[in-house]
Coordinates of C-alpha atoms in Angstrom, one line a residue:
Chain A
M17 CA 22.1 -0.6 -21.2
D18 CA 21.9 3.0 -22.7
K19 CA 24.4 5.4 -21.4
T20 CA 21.9 8.2 -20.6
L21 CA 18.5 7.8 -18.8
I22 CA 15.9 10.5 -18.9
I23 CA 13.1 10.2 -16.3
G24 CA 10.2 12.6 -16.6
Y25 CA 7.9 12.5 -13.6
G26 CA 4.7 14.1 -12.5
S27 CA 0.9 13.6 -12.4
P28 CA -0.9 13.6 -15.6
I29 CA -4.1 14.9 -14.1
R30 CA -2.5 17.9 -12.2
G31 CA -2.2 20.3 -15.0
D32 CA 1.4 21.6 -15.5
D33 CA 2.7 18.8 -13.1
A34 CA 2.5 16.6 -16.2
I35 CA 5.3 18.5 -18.1
G36 CA 7.9 15.9 -17.2
P37 CA 6.0 12.9 -18.5
L38 CA 4.8 14.9 -21.5
A39 CA 8.4 15.9 -22.4
V40 CA 9.4 12.2 -22.4
E41 CA 6.4 11.5 -24.7
R42 CA 7.6 14.2 -27.0
L43 CA 11.1 13.0 -27.0
V44 CA 10.1 9.5 -27.8
E45 CA 7.9 10.6 -30.7
R46 CA 10.7 12.6 -32.2
G47 CA 13.1 9.7 -31.8
L48 CA 15.9 9.4 -29.3
P49 CA 19.5 9.3 -30.4
A50 CA 21.5 6.1 -29.8
G51 CA 22.5 5.6 -26.1
V52 CA 19.6 7.5 -24.7
E53 CA 16.6 6.0 -23.0
A54 CA 13.5 7.9 -21.7
I55 CA 10.9 6.8 -19.3
A56 CA 7.9 8.5 -17.6
R57 CA 6.8 8.0 -14.1
H58 CA 4.1 9.5 -11.8
V59 CA 6.5 9.7 -8.9
L60 CA 10.3 8.6 -8.1
T61 CA 10.2 5.3 -6.4
A62 CA 13.1 3.3 -5.0
E63 CA 13.0 0.7 -7.9
L64 CA 14.5 3.3 -10.1
V65 CA 17.8 2.8 -8.3
T66 CA 18.4 -0.2 -10.3
E67 CA 17.5 1.7 -13.5
L68 CA 20.2 4.3 -12.7
V69 CA 23.0 2.1 -11.7
G70 CA 25.4 1.6 -14.5
R71 CA 24.4 4.7 -16.5
E72 CA 26.8 7.5 -17.2
R73 CA 24.2 10.3 -17.0
A74 CA 20.7 10.8 -15.7
I75 CA 18.4 13.7 -16.6
F76 CA 15.4 14.2 -14.5
L77 CA 12.5 16.3 -15.9
D78 CA 10.0 17.8 -13.5
A79 CA 7.7 20.8 -13.0
A80 CA 8.6 23.5 -10.6
A81 CA 6.1 25.3 -8.4
G82 CA 7.9 28.4 -7.4
G83 CA 9.1 31.5 -9.5
E84 CA 8.1 32.9 -12.8
P85 CA 5.7 30.5 -14.7
G86 CA 7.4 29.3 -17.9
A87 CA 11.0 29.6 -16.6
V88 CA 13.2 26.7 -17.6
Q89 CA 16.1 25.9 -15.3
V90 CA 18.9 23.3 -15.4
H91 CA 20.4 22.2 -12.0
R92 CA 23.4 19.9 -11.5
L93 CA 22.5 17.3 -8.9
E94 CA 24.6 15.5 -6.4
P95 CA 23.6 12.7 -4.2
D96 CA 22.1 14.0 -1.0
A97 CA 23.7 12.1 1.8
D98 CA 21.5 13.8 4.4
A99 CA 18.3 12.7 2.6
H100 CA 16.1 10.2 4.5
S101 CA 12.7 9.4 3.3
T102 CA 9.8 8.6 5.5
M103 CA 7.6 7.6 2.5
A104 CA 9.6 5.1 0.5
H105 CA 7.5 5.4 -2.6
F106 CA 8.1 9.0 -3.1
L107 CA 11.7 10.1 -3.4
D108 CA 13.5 13.2 -4.8
P109 CA 16.2 12.8 -7.4
S110 CA 19.1 13.6 -5.1
E111 CA 17.9 11.0 -2.7
L112 CA 17.7 8.4 -5.4
L113 CA 21.3 9.2 -6.4
A114 CA 22.2 8.8 -2.7
W115 CA 20.6 5.3 -2.7
C116 CA 22.6 4.5 -5.8
R117 CA 25.9 5.5 -4.2
Q118 CA 25.1 4.0 -0.8
L119 CA 24.0 0.6 -2.2
Y120 CA 26.0 0.2 -5.4
G121 CA 29.0 2.5 -4.8
Q122 CA 28.3 4.6 -7.8
A123 CA 25.8 7.2 -9.1
P124 CA 25.5 8.7 -12.5
E125 CA 26.3 12.3 -13.4
A126 CA 22.8 13.9 -13.0
Y127 CA 20.8 16.9 -14.0
L128 CA 17.4 18.1 -13.1
I129 CA 15.6 20.3 -15.7
T130 CA 12.5 22.0 -14.6
A131 CA 9.8 24.2 -16.2
T132 CA 7.9 26.3 -13.7
G133 CA 4.1 25.6 -14.0
A134 CA 1.2 28.0 -13.8
C135 CA -1.5 25.7 -12.9
F136 CA -1.5 22.5 -10.7
D137 CA -5.3 22.1 -10.2
Y138 CA -6.8 18.7 -9.9
A139 CA -8.5 17.1 -12.8
H140 CA -6.7 19.3 -15.3
C141 CA -5.3 17.1 -18.1
Q142 CA -3.8 19.7 -20.3
L143 CA -0.8 22.1 -19.9
S144 CA -1.5 25.8 -19.5
P145 CA -0.3 27.9 -22.5
V146 CA 2.7 29.1 -20.6
A147 CA 3.8 25.6 -19.7
E148 CA 3.1 24.4 -23.3
A149 CA 5.5 27.1 -24.5
A150 CA 8.1 26.1 -21.9
L151 CA 8.0 22.6 -22.9
E152 CA 9.8 23.3 -26.2
R153 CA 12.5 25.3 -24.3
L154 CA 12.7 22.4 -21.8
L155 CA 13.4 19.9 -24.7
E156 CA 16.0 22.2 -26.1
Q157 CA 17.8 22.1 -22.7
V158 CA 17.5 18.3 -22.6
E159 CA 19.2 18.0 -25.9
R160 CA 22.1 20.3 -24.8
V161 CA 22.6 18.1 -21.7
W162 CA 22.6 14.8 -23.5
V163 CA 25.0 16.2 -26.1
G164 CA 27.1 17.1 -23.2
Chain B
M1064 CA -1.7 17.9 36.1
S1065 CA -2.9 15.6 33.3
R1066 CA -1.1 15.8 30.0
T1067 CA -1.5 14.9 26.4
I1068 CA 1.3 13.5 24.3
T1069 CA 0.8 13.9 20.5
I1070 CA 2.8 11.9 18.0
E1071 CA 2.3 13.7 14.7
P1072 CA 2.8 12.8 12.1
V1073 CA 3.1 9.1 12.6
T1074 CA 6.1 8.2 10.4
R1075 CA 6.9 5.3 8.0
I1076 CA 3.2 4.6 7.3
E1077 CA 1.2 5.3 4.2
G1078 CA -0.9 8.5 4.7
H1079 CA -1.2 11.0 7.5
A1080 CA -2.3 10.2 11.1
R1081 CA -1.8 11.3 14.6
I1082 CA -1.6 9.4 17.9
T1083 CA -2.6 11.0 21.2
L1084 CA -1.8 9.6 24.6
Q1085 CA -3.7 11.1 27.6
L1086 CA -1.8 10.9 30.7
G1087 CA -3.2 11.2 34.2
E1088 CA -1.7 13.3 37.1
D1089 CA 0.4 10.3 38.1
G1090 CA 1.8 10.1 34.6
R1091 CA 0.1 6.9 33.8
L1092 CA -1.8 6.3 30.7
E1093 CA -5.6 7.1 30.7
D1094 CA -6.4 6.8 27.1
A1095 CA -4.7 6.4 23.7
R1096 CA -6.2 7.1 20.3
F1097 CA -5.2 6.8 16.6
H1098 CA -6.6 9.6 14.6
L1099 CA -6.9 9.6 10.8
T1100 CA -6.7 13.4 10.0
Q1101 CA -7.4 13.4 6.3
F1102 CA -10.8 13.1 4.7
R1103 CA -11.7 12.0 1.2
G1104 CA -15.1 11.2 0.0
F1105 CA -15.1 8.4 -2.7
E1106 CA -18.5 7.2 -1.5
K1107 CA -20.1 10.6 -2.2
F1108 CA -18.5 11.8 -5.4
C1109 CA -18.7 8.5 -7.2
E1110 CA -22.5 8.6 -6.9
G1111 CA -24.0 9.3 -10.4
R1112 CA -21.1 7.9 -12.3
P1113 CA -21.4 4.9 -14.6
Y1114 CA -20.6 1.6 -12.8
R1115 CA -18.0 0.8 -15.5
E1116 CA -15.9 3.8 -14.3
M1117 CA -15.7 2.5 -10.8
P1118 CA -12.4 0.5 -11.3
A1119 CA -10.7 3.4 -12.7
L1120 CA -12.1 5.9 -10.2
T1121 CA -11.7 3.8 -7.0
A1122 CA -8.1 2.7 -8.0
R1123 CA -7.3 6.4 -7.4
T1124 CA -8.0 5.8 -3.7
C1125 CA -4.4 4.5 -3.4
G1126 CA -1.1 4.9 -5.2
I1127 CA 0.3 1.8 -3.2
C1128 CA -2.4 -0.8 -3.8
P1129 CA -4.5 0.5 -6.8
V1130 CA -4.5 -3.2 -8.0
S1131 CA -6.3 -4.3 -5.0
H1132 CA -9.1 -1.8 -5.6
I1133 CA -9.1 -2.6 -9.3
I1134 CA -9.6 -6.3 -8.5
A1135 CA -12.4 -5.7 -5.8
S1136 CA -14.1 -3.2 -7.9
N1137 CA -14.1 -5.3 -11.1
K1138 CA -15.4 -8.2 -9.0
A1139 CA -18.2 -6.0 -7.8
C1140 CA -18.9 -5.2 -11.6
D1141 CA -18.8 -8.8 -12.4
H1142 CA -21.5 -9.3 -9.9
L1143 CA -23.5 -6.5 -11.5
L1144 CA -23.1 -8.2 -14.9
A1145 CA -24.1 -11.6 -13.3
V1146 CA -21.5 -13.4 -15.2
D1147 CA -18.8 -16.0 -14.5
I1148 CA -15.5 -14.7 -15.9
P1149 CA -13.5 -17.2 -18.1
P1150 CA -11.2 -19.3 -16.0
T1151 CA -8.0 -17.8 -17.7
G1152 CA -9.4 -14.3 -17.0
E1153 CA -9.6 -15.2 -13.3
K1154 CA -6.0 -16.8 -13.3
L1155 CA -4.6 -13.7 -14.8
R1156 CA -6.3 -11.5 -12.3
R1157 CA -4.9 -13.7 -9.6
V1158 CA -1.4 -13.3 -10.9
M1159 CA -1.7 -9.5 -10.7
N1160 CA -3.2 -9.6 -7.3
L1161 CA -0.4 -11.7 -5.9
A1162 CA 2.2 -9.5 -7.6
Q1163 CA 0.6 -6.6 -5.8
I1164 CA 0.8 -8.3 -2.5
V1165 CA 4.5 -9.2 -3.0
Q1166 CA 5.5 -5.6 -3.9
S1167 CA 3.4 -4.0 -1.1
H1168 CA 4.7 -6.4 1.6
A1169 CA 8.2 -5.8 0.4
L1170 CA 7.7 -2.0 0.9
S1171 CA 6.3 -2.6 4.4
F1172 CA 9.0 -4.9 5.5
F1173 CA 12.2 -3.5 3.9
H1174 CA 11.5 0.1 3.7
L1175 CA 9.1 1.0 6.5
S1176 CA 9.7 -1.5 9.3
S1177 CA 13.3 -2.8 8.8
P1178 CA 14.8 0.4 10.4
D1179 CA 13.2 -0.6 13.7
L1180 CA 14.0 -4.3 13.4
L1181 CA 17.6 -3.9 12.4
L1182 CA 18.6 -0.7 14.2
G1183 CA 16.5 -1.0 17.3
W1184 CA 13.6 1.0 18.7
D1185 CA 16.0 3.1 20.9
S1186 CA 18.6 3.9 18.3
D1187 CA 19.2 7.5 17.1
P1188 CA 16.1 8.6 15.2
A1189 CA 18.3 10.6 12.9
T1190 CA 19.7 7.4 11.5
R1191 CA 16.8 5.1 12.2
N1192 CA 15.7 5.1 8.6
I1193 CA 16.3 3.4 5.3
F1194 CA 19.8 4.9 5.0
G1195 CA 20.7 3.5 8.3
V1196 CA 19.6 0.1 7.0
M1197 CA 21.6 0.6 3.9
R1198 CA 24.7 1.3 6.0
Q1199 CA 24.2 -1.6 8.3
N1200 CA 23.0 -4.2 5.9
P1201 CA 23.2 -3.0 2.2
E1202 CA 22.3 -6.5 0.9
L1203 CA 19.0 -6.4 2.7
A1204 CA 18.2 -2.9 1.2
R1205 CA 19.2 -4.1 -2.2
D1206 CA 16.9 -7.1 -1.9
G1207 CA 14.1 -4.9 -0.8
I1208 CA 14.4 -2.8 -3.9
R1209 CA 14.7 -5.8 -6.1
L1210 CA 11.8 -7.7 -4.7
R1211 CA 9.5 -4.7 -5.0
Q1212 CA 10.8 -4.2 -8.5
I1213 CA 9.9 -7.7 -9.4
G1214 CA 6.4 -7.3 -8.1
Q1215 CA 5.9 -4.0 -9.9
T1216 CA 7.4 -5.4 -13.2
I1217 CA 4.8 -8.3 -13.2
I1218 CA 2.0 -5.8 -12.7
E1219 CA 3.5 -3.6 -15.5
T1220 CA 3.9 -6.6 -17.8
L1221 CA 0.2 -7.6 -17.4
G1222 CA -1.4 -4.2 -17.0
G1223 CA 0.8 -2.0 -19.2
K1224 CA 1.8 0.3 -16.3
K1225 CA 2.7 -0.1 -12.7
I1226 CA 0.2 2.3 -11.2
H1227 CA -3.5 2.3 -12.1
P1228 CA -3.4 -0.3 -14.9
T1229 CA -6.6 -0.7 -16.8
W1230 CA -6.2 -4.2 -18.2
V1231 CA -8.5 -5.7 -15.5
V1232 CA -12.1 -5.0 -16.8
P1233 CA -15.6 -6.0 -15.8
G1234 CA -15.9 -9.6 -17.0
G1235 CA -12.3 -10.5 -16.9
V1236 CA -9.2 -8.9 -18.5
S1237 CA -8.9 -6.9 -21.7
E1238 CA -6.2 -8.8 -23.4
P1239 CA -4.8 -12.4 -23.2
L1240 CA -1.3 -13.1 -22.1
S1241 CA 1.4 -13.6 -24.8
V1242 CA 4.1 -16.3 -24.6
E1243 CA 6.7 -13.6 -24.5
K1244 CA 5.2 -11.9 -21.6
R1245 CA 4.7 -15.1 -19.7
E1246 CA 8.3 -16.0 -20.2
S1247 CA 9.6 -12.6 -19.1
M1248 CA 7.7 -12.9 -15.9
L1249 CA 8.7 -16.4 -15.3
R1250 CA 12.4 -15.3 -15.6
L1251 CA 12.0 -12.9 -12.7
L1252 CA 10.6 -15.5 -10.2
P1253 CA 13.7 -17.7 -9.3
E1254 CA 15.5 -14.5 -8.1
G1255 CA 12.4 -13.2 -6.3
L1256 CA 12.0 -16.5 -4.5
E1257 CA 15.7 -16.6 -3.6
I1258 CA 15.4 -13.2 -2.0
A1259 CA 12.2 -14.0 -0.1
K1260 CA 13.7 -17.2 1.3
R1261 CA 16.9 -15.5 2.2
T1262 CA 15.0 -12.7 3.9
Y1263 CA 12.7 -15.1 5.7
A1264 CA 15.7 -17.1 7.0
F1265 CA 17.4 -13.9 8.2
Y1266 CA 14.2 -12.6 10.0
K1267 CA 13.8 -15.9 11.8
T1268 CA 17.2 -15.3 13.4
L1269 CA 16.0 -11.7 14.5
V1270 CA 12.6 -12.9 16.0
P1271 CA 14.0 -14.2 19.4
K1272 CA 15.4 -10.7 20.1
F1273 CA 12.0 -9.2 20.1
K1274 CA 10.4 -11.4 22.7
D1275 CA 9.5 -8.3 24.8
E1276 CA 7.9 -6.4 22.0
A1277 CA 6.1 -9.6 20.8
T1278 CA 4.5 -9.9 24.3
H1279 CA 3.3 -6.3 24.3
F1280 CA 2.5 -5.3 20.7
G1281 CA -1.1 -5.9 20.3
T1282 CA -1.7 -9.2 22.2
Q1283 CA -5.2 -8.4 23.5
P1284 CA -7.5 -11.2 22.2
T1285 CA -9.4 -10.3 19.0
L1286 CA -11.2 -12.1 16.3
F1287 CA -9.6 -12.8 12.8
L1288 CA -11.4 -12.3 9.5
S1289 CA -10.3 -13.3 6.0
L1290 CA -11.2 -15.0 2.8
V1291 CA -10.2 -18.7 2.7
T1292 CA -10.7 -21.3 0.0
P1293 CA -13.8 -23.6 0.6
Q1294 CA -11.2 -26.2 1.8
G1295 CA -9.9 -23.7 4.3
H1296 CA -6.6 -22.9 2.5
L1297 CA -4.9 -19.5 1.9
E1298 CA -7.0 -17.4 -0.5
H1299 CA -6.4 -13.8 -1.7
Y1300 CA -8.8 -13.5 -4.7
D1301 CA -12.0 -15.3 -4.1
G1302 CA -13.4 -18.0 -1.8
V1303 CA -15.5 -17.6 1.4
L1304 CA -15.3 -15.5 4.6
R1305 CA -14.1 -17.1 7.8
V1306 CA -14.0 -15.6 11.3
K1307 CA -11.9 -17.4 14.0
D1308 CA -11.6 -16.2 17.7
A1309 CA -8.4 -15.9 19.7
Q1310 CA -8.8 -19.5 21.1
G1311 CA -8.9 -20.9 17.6
R1312 CA -12.7 -21.5 17.4
I1313 CA -14.2 -20.9 14.1
L1314 CA -17.3 -18.6 14.7
E1315 CA -18.2 -18.2 10.9
D1316 CA -17.3 -20.2 8.0
Q1317 CA -18.2 -20.6 4.3
V1318 CA -19.8 -17.3 4.4
P1319 CA -20.3 -16.0 0.8
P1320 CA -18.6 -12.6 0.5
E1321 CA -21.9 -11.1 -0.8
E1322 CA -23.2 -11.7 2.8
Y1323 CA -20.4 -9.5 4.5
G1324 CA -23.1 -7.2 5.9
R1325 CA -24.3 -10.1 8.0
L1326 CA -20.9 -10.2 9.7
I1327 CA -19.7 -6.6 9.7
G1328 CA -21.2 -3.4 11.2
E1329 CA -19.6 0.0 10.9
A1330 CA -19.4 2.7 13.5
V1331 CA -18.0 6.2 13.4
E1332 CA -16.2 8.2 16.1
D1333 CA -15.6 12.0 16.3
F1334 CA -11.8 11.7 16.6
S1335 CA -11.0 10.0 13.3
Y1336 CA -12.1 10.0 9.7
M1337 CA -11.5 6.2 9.6
K1338 CA -14.6 4.0 10.0
F1339 CA -14.7 1.5 12.9
P1340 CA -16.0 -1.8 11.5
Y1341 CA -16.9 -4.4 14.1
Y1342 CA -18.1 -8.0 14.2
K1343 CA -21.9 -7.6 14.3
P1344 CA -22.8 -10.5 16.6
Q1345 CA -20.6 -9.2 19.3
G1346 CA -21.6 -5.5 18.9
Y1347 CA -19.7 -2.3 19.0
P1348 CA -17.1 -1.7 20.3
Q1349 CA -16.6 -5.3 21.7
G1350 CA -16.5 -6.9 18.2
I1351 CA -12.8 -6.2 17.5
Y1352 CA -11.3 -8.3 14.7
R1353 CA -8.1 -8.2 12.7
V1354 CA -7.5 -8.7 9.0
G1355 CA -4.4 -8.9 6.9
P1356 CA -1.5 -11.3 6.8
L1357 CA -1.7 -12.3 10.5
A1358 CA -5.5 -13.0 10.2
R1359 CA -5.1 -14.8 6.9
L1360 CA -2.4 -17.2 8.2
N1361 CA -4.3 -17.8 11.5
N1362 CA -7.4 -18.7 9.6
V1363 CA -5.9 -21.4 7.4
Q1364 CA -4.6 -24.9 7.7
A1365 CA -2.4 -24.7 4.6
C1366 CA -1.0 -22.2 2.1
G1367 CA -1.0 -24.8 -0.8
T1368 CA 2.6 -24.1 -2.1
P1369 CA 5.6 -26.1 -0.9
Y1370 CA 8.0 -23.5 0.8
A1371 CA 5.1 -21.4 2.0
D1372 CA 3.6 -24.4 3.8
V1373 CA 6.9 -25.0 5.6
A1374 CA 7.0 -21.4 6.6
L1375 CA 3.3 -21.5 7.8
A1376 CA 4.0 -24.5 10.0
E1377 CA 7.0 -22.5 11.5
F1378 CA 4.7 -19.4 11.9
H1379 CA 2.2 -21.4 13.9
M1380 CA 5.1 -22.5 16.2
L1381 CA 5.7 -18.9 17.3
Q1382 CA 3.1 -19.7 20.0
D1383 CA 2.4 -22.9 22.0
S1384 CA -1.1 -23.3 20.7
G1385 CA -3.9 -21.4 19.1
P1386 CA -3.9 -18.4 16.7
I1387 CA -0.8 -16.2 16.8
V1388 CA -2.2 -13.3 18.8
S1389 CA 0.7 -10.8 18.8
S1390 CA 0.4 -8.1 16.1
F1391 CA 4.2 -8.0 16.2
H1392 CA 4.1 -11.1 14.1
Y1393 CA 2.4 -9.3 11.1
H1394 CA 5.9 -8.9 9.9
Y1395 CA 6.6 -12.7 10.0
A1396 CA 3.3 -13.3 8.3
R1397 CA 4.1 -10.8 5.6
L1398 CA 7.3 -12.7 4.7
V1399 CA 5.5 -16.0 4.5
E1400 CA 2.9 -14.4 2.2
I1401 CA 5.7 -13.1 -0.1
I1402 CA 7.0 -16.5 -0.5
Y1403 CA 3.5 -17.9 -1.2
G1404 CA 2.8 -15.2 -3.7
L1405 CA 5.9 -15.9 -5.7
E1406 CA 5.3 -19.6 -5.7
M1407 CA 1.7 -19.2 -6.6
I1408 CA 2.5 -16.9 -9.5
E1409 CA 5.0 -19.3 -10.9
R1410 CA 2.3 -22.1 -10.7
L1411 CA -0.3 -20.0 -12.4
L1412 CA 2.1 -18.9 -15.1
K1413 CA 3.2 -22.4 -15.8
D1414 CA -0.3 -23.6 -16.3
P1415 CA -0.8 -24.0 -20.1
A1416 CA -4.3 -22.7 -19.7
I1417 CA -2.8 -19.2 -18.7
L1418 CA -2.4 -18.6 -22.5
D1419 CA -5.9 -19.2 -23.5
T1420 CA -7.4 -16.4 -25.5
R1421 CA -10.9 -16.4 -23.9
V1422 CA -10.3 -14.1 -21.1
R1423 CA -13.4 -11.8 -20.9
A1424 CA -17.2 -12.4 -20.5
R1425 CA -19.3 -9.6 -22.0
A1426 CA -22.7 -8.5 -20.8
R1427 CA -24.7 -5.5 -19.7
S1428 CA -25.7 -5.0 -16.2
N1429 CA -28.1 -7.7 -15.0
R1430 CA -28.4 -6.8 -11.4
Y1431 CA -29.0 -3.6 -9.4
E1432 CA -26.5 -4.5 -6.6
G1433 CA -22.9 -5.8 -6.9
I1434 CA -20.4 -6.8 -4.2
G1435 CA -16.7 -7.6 -4.8
V1436 CA -14.4 -8.9 -2.1
A1437 CA -10.7 -9.7 -2.5
E1438 CA -7.7 -9.9 -0.1
A1439 CA -5.5 -6.7 -0.3
P1440 CA -2.1 -6.7 1.2
R1441 CA -3.4 -5.2 4.4
G1442 CA -6.6 -7.4 4.5
T1443 CA -10.0 -8.0 3.2
L1444 CA -11.2 -5.3 0.8
M1445 CA -14.9 -5.0 0.1
H1446 CA -16.6 -2.9 -2.8
H1447 CA -20.3 -2.7 -2.7
Y1448 CA -22.3 -0.9 -5.4
R1449 CA -26.0 -0.2 -6.2
I1450 CA -26.9 1.1 -9.7
D1451 CA -30.1 2.3 -11.4
D1452 CA -31.5 1.3 -14.7
D1453 CA -29.1 3.4 -16.6
G1454 CA -26.1 1.7 -14.9
L1455 CA -25.3 4.8 -12.8
I1456 CA -24.2 4.5 -9.3
T1457 CA -26.8 5.3 -6.7
W1458 CA -24.9 4.2 -3.6
L1459 CA -21.7 2.6 -2.7
N1460 CA -19.8 1.5 0.3
L1461 CA -16.1 0.7 0.6
V1462 CA -14.9 -1.3 3.5
I1463 CA -11.1 -1.1 3.4
A1464 CA -8.5 -3.4 4.9
T1465 CA -6.9 -0.9 7.2
G1466 CA -10.4 0.2 8.4
H1467 CA -11.1 -3.4 9.6
N1468 CA -8.0 -3.1 11.9
N1469 CA -9.1 0.3 13.4
L1470 CA -10.4 -1.0 16.7
A1471 CA -7.5 -3.4 17.1
M1472 CA -4.8 -0.6 16.3
N1473 CA -6.5 1.7 18.9
Q1474 CA -6.4 -1.3 21.3
S1475 CA -2.8 -2.0 20.4
I1476 CA -1.4 1.5 20.9
R1477 CA -3.1 1.6 24.3
E1478 CA -1.5 -1.7 25.2
V1479 CA 1.9 -0.6 24.0
A1480 CA 1.7 2.8 25.8
E1481 CA 0.7 1.1 29.1
A1482 CA 3.7 -1.2 28.8
Y1483 CA 6.4 1.3 27.7
V1484 CA 5.4 5.0 28.2
D1485 CA 6.3 6.6 31.6
G1486 CA 4.8 10.0 31.7
N1487 CA 7.3 11.1 34.2
A1488 CA 10.3 10.4 32.0
I1489 CA 9.4 10.2 28.4
E1490 CA 12.0 8.9 26.1
E1491 CA 12.0 8.8 22.3
G1492 CA 12.3 5.0 22.2
M1493 CA 9.0 4.6 24.1
L1494 CA 7.1 6.7 21.7
N1495 CA 8.7 5.0 18.8
R1496 CA 7.3 1.7 20.1
V1497 CA 3.8 3.2 20.0
E1498 CA 4.4 4.1 16.3
A1499 CA 6.0 0.8 15.7
V1500 CA 2.9 -1.2 16.7
I1501 CA 1.0 0.8 14.2
R1502 CA 3.5 -0.1 11.5
C1503 CA 2.9 -3.8 12.3
Y1504 CA -0.5 -3.3 10.7
D1505 CA 1.1 -1.4 7.7
P1506 CA -1.9 0.8 7.7
C1507 CA -2.8 2.6 4.3
L1508 CA -4.6 5.7 5.5
S1509 CA -5.3 7.2 2.2
C1510 CA -7.2 4.0 1.5
A1511 CA -8.9 3.9 5.0
S1512 CA -10.4 7.5 5.0
H1513 CA -13.9 6.8 4.0
A1514 CA -17.4 8.1 4.7
F1515 CA -20.3 6.2 6.4
G1516 CA -23.5 8.0 7.0
Q1517 CA -23.1 11.4 8.6
M1518 CA -19.5 11.8 9.5
P1519 CA -19.1 13.5 12.8
L1520 CA -17.7 16.9 12.6
A1521 CA -16.6 19.3 15.5
I1522 CA -15.6 23.0 15.0
E1523 CA -14.0 24.7 17.9
L1524 CA -13.6 28.4 18.3
R1525 CA -10.7 29.3 20.6
D1526 CA -9.7 32.6 22.0
A1527 CA -6.1 34.1 21.9
A1528 CA -5.2 32.0 25.0
G1529 CA -6.4 28.9 23.3
R1530 CA -9.5 28.6 25.5
V1531 CA -12.5 27.0 23.7
V1532 CA -15.3 29.7 23.6
D1533 CA -17.7 27.9 21.4
R1534 CA -18.0 24.4 19.9
L1535 CA -20.2 23.3 17.1
T1536 CA -20.9 19.6 16.5
R1537 CA -23.0 17.5 14.3

């Protein structure tokens, strides 16, 4: 099992919401270093817990809806002990980490890297220019984090 | 003064809904209703699209059971093509459909309903959730995650992705199965079956604790509708329709799915965006029937796999005689079907013919009308299309599993509210039981919001005091 797991998530048909999965696509195309695995998902589901357990580091990639479009931010995540999902097929990263800790006694060191989108309309299958430009900056941040 | 209690949103279900309980001056229940508050419109916006797009379009109805829509939609397209799909193509579709049922049932039981079953209806709502289950029984929570993962992995292995796979196509499937993929799926099954058996054994020990709920959670007599094999065994992919009544009498049998319109009428009400299907010979609203795991098990003599048949016999013993009428036992039926699904997947994958490379029949449309019916996790799913000479959709109708149960769900919340809700001293546990009876049906509301004819619409204009000053209806 690779030490680092990157999970990019979002809808591919909701404009800039696709930035997480597209970032994963780009990373895989360019080639991942040894010890790093990257996967894309529409949403975060409970089964990802078993993918996270045993990893040293997890990097979540997502679009953000608030703030200046194009802004890229890196957040350190902790398991959210207060989280409780009512929809078990849609979780947030901190909740997933809490599931890891609660069920398996461990959770990886985790980061959330976001790029603020400009357009989340339905049936948009391309990134907006501002999100497209942010994608490269997001990838730079991913490399910084996985280098540690 | 009369009062209305609103439970909104209804939690731990798929989609968005509201329950209203109308109480009289004496605090006793006068009426109870289940409202689907979201509207979609697949029946309208799919008009004019090529029929071959229907599997991909209608799969977007749901993120939980896209596979069920893909299967029913492709069966409707097979009907339009007027082809018999190759036997291996059918077997592979069956594997995917059963994997979908396993993962969806696991979500319902472990994630959505186990907080009530393990922690109790009257427990603190702040901890009555999946985290509460993790604290009390972490092995059960881990099993739930793993079982769902096994179902999802089989779907992904076959279809290339877990959600909205495009491998099932009109006429069969797009690619045959490789030896490597078969072996990778077979490796998952012993663990899955072990989890399913362990959970089933554990749940059997819990059932006696819920005697009270089992006698009040949807025990009004209804009919049961499902697909069965021509021999009367459990069937999720093909077969014929059967309707049985609460006394166990078979009212309809060996009905080809294409004739569903002879059995089922559809009505609409102004308080919900969910249709109200009913059994036509008994009329509306008397023709109440249930679908899904409870109905499927009530309608059959055998499952056809070893361990599931033992569990089916035990299921039938939940009651002295006749079909199991309590909707509370949907949970039990779901666990039996998980076992069946895993056993049947193993049987299908071990069949040497599963590796045959002829998996797709090719043809252009040869009919103007196509109907596809399959069993989704929540019940019988029907896709019905009409096309023109260019293969464009001119009309479609979707009868969704959760919709079939609409009349029964409304009846059930009334029954539970009458049994548990005291309008003079409302407690959270009372209202949670009203929600819990809905969870028994595991409704999927994003699926169930569908149009039929002119949907009723009411617009109210209220003044600052909330008084209705004008009302427009159509």
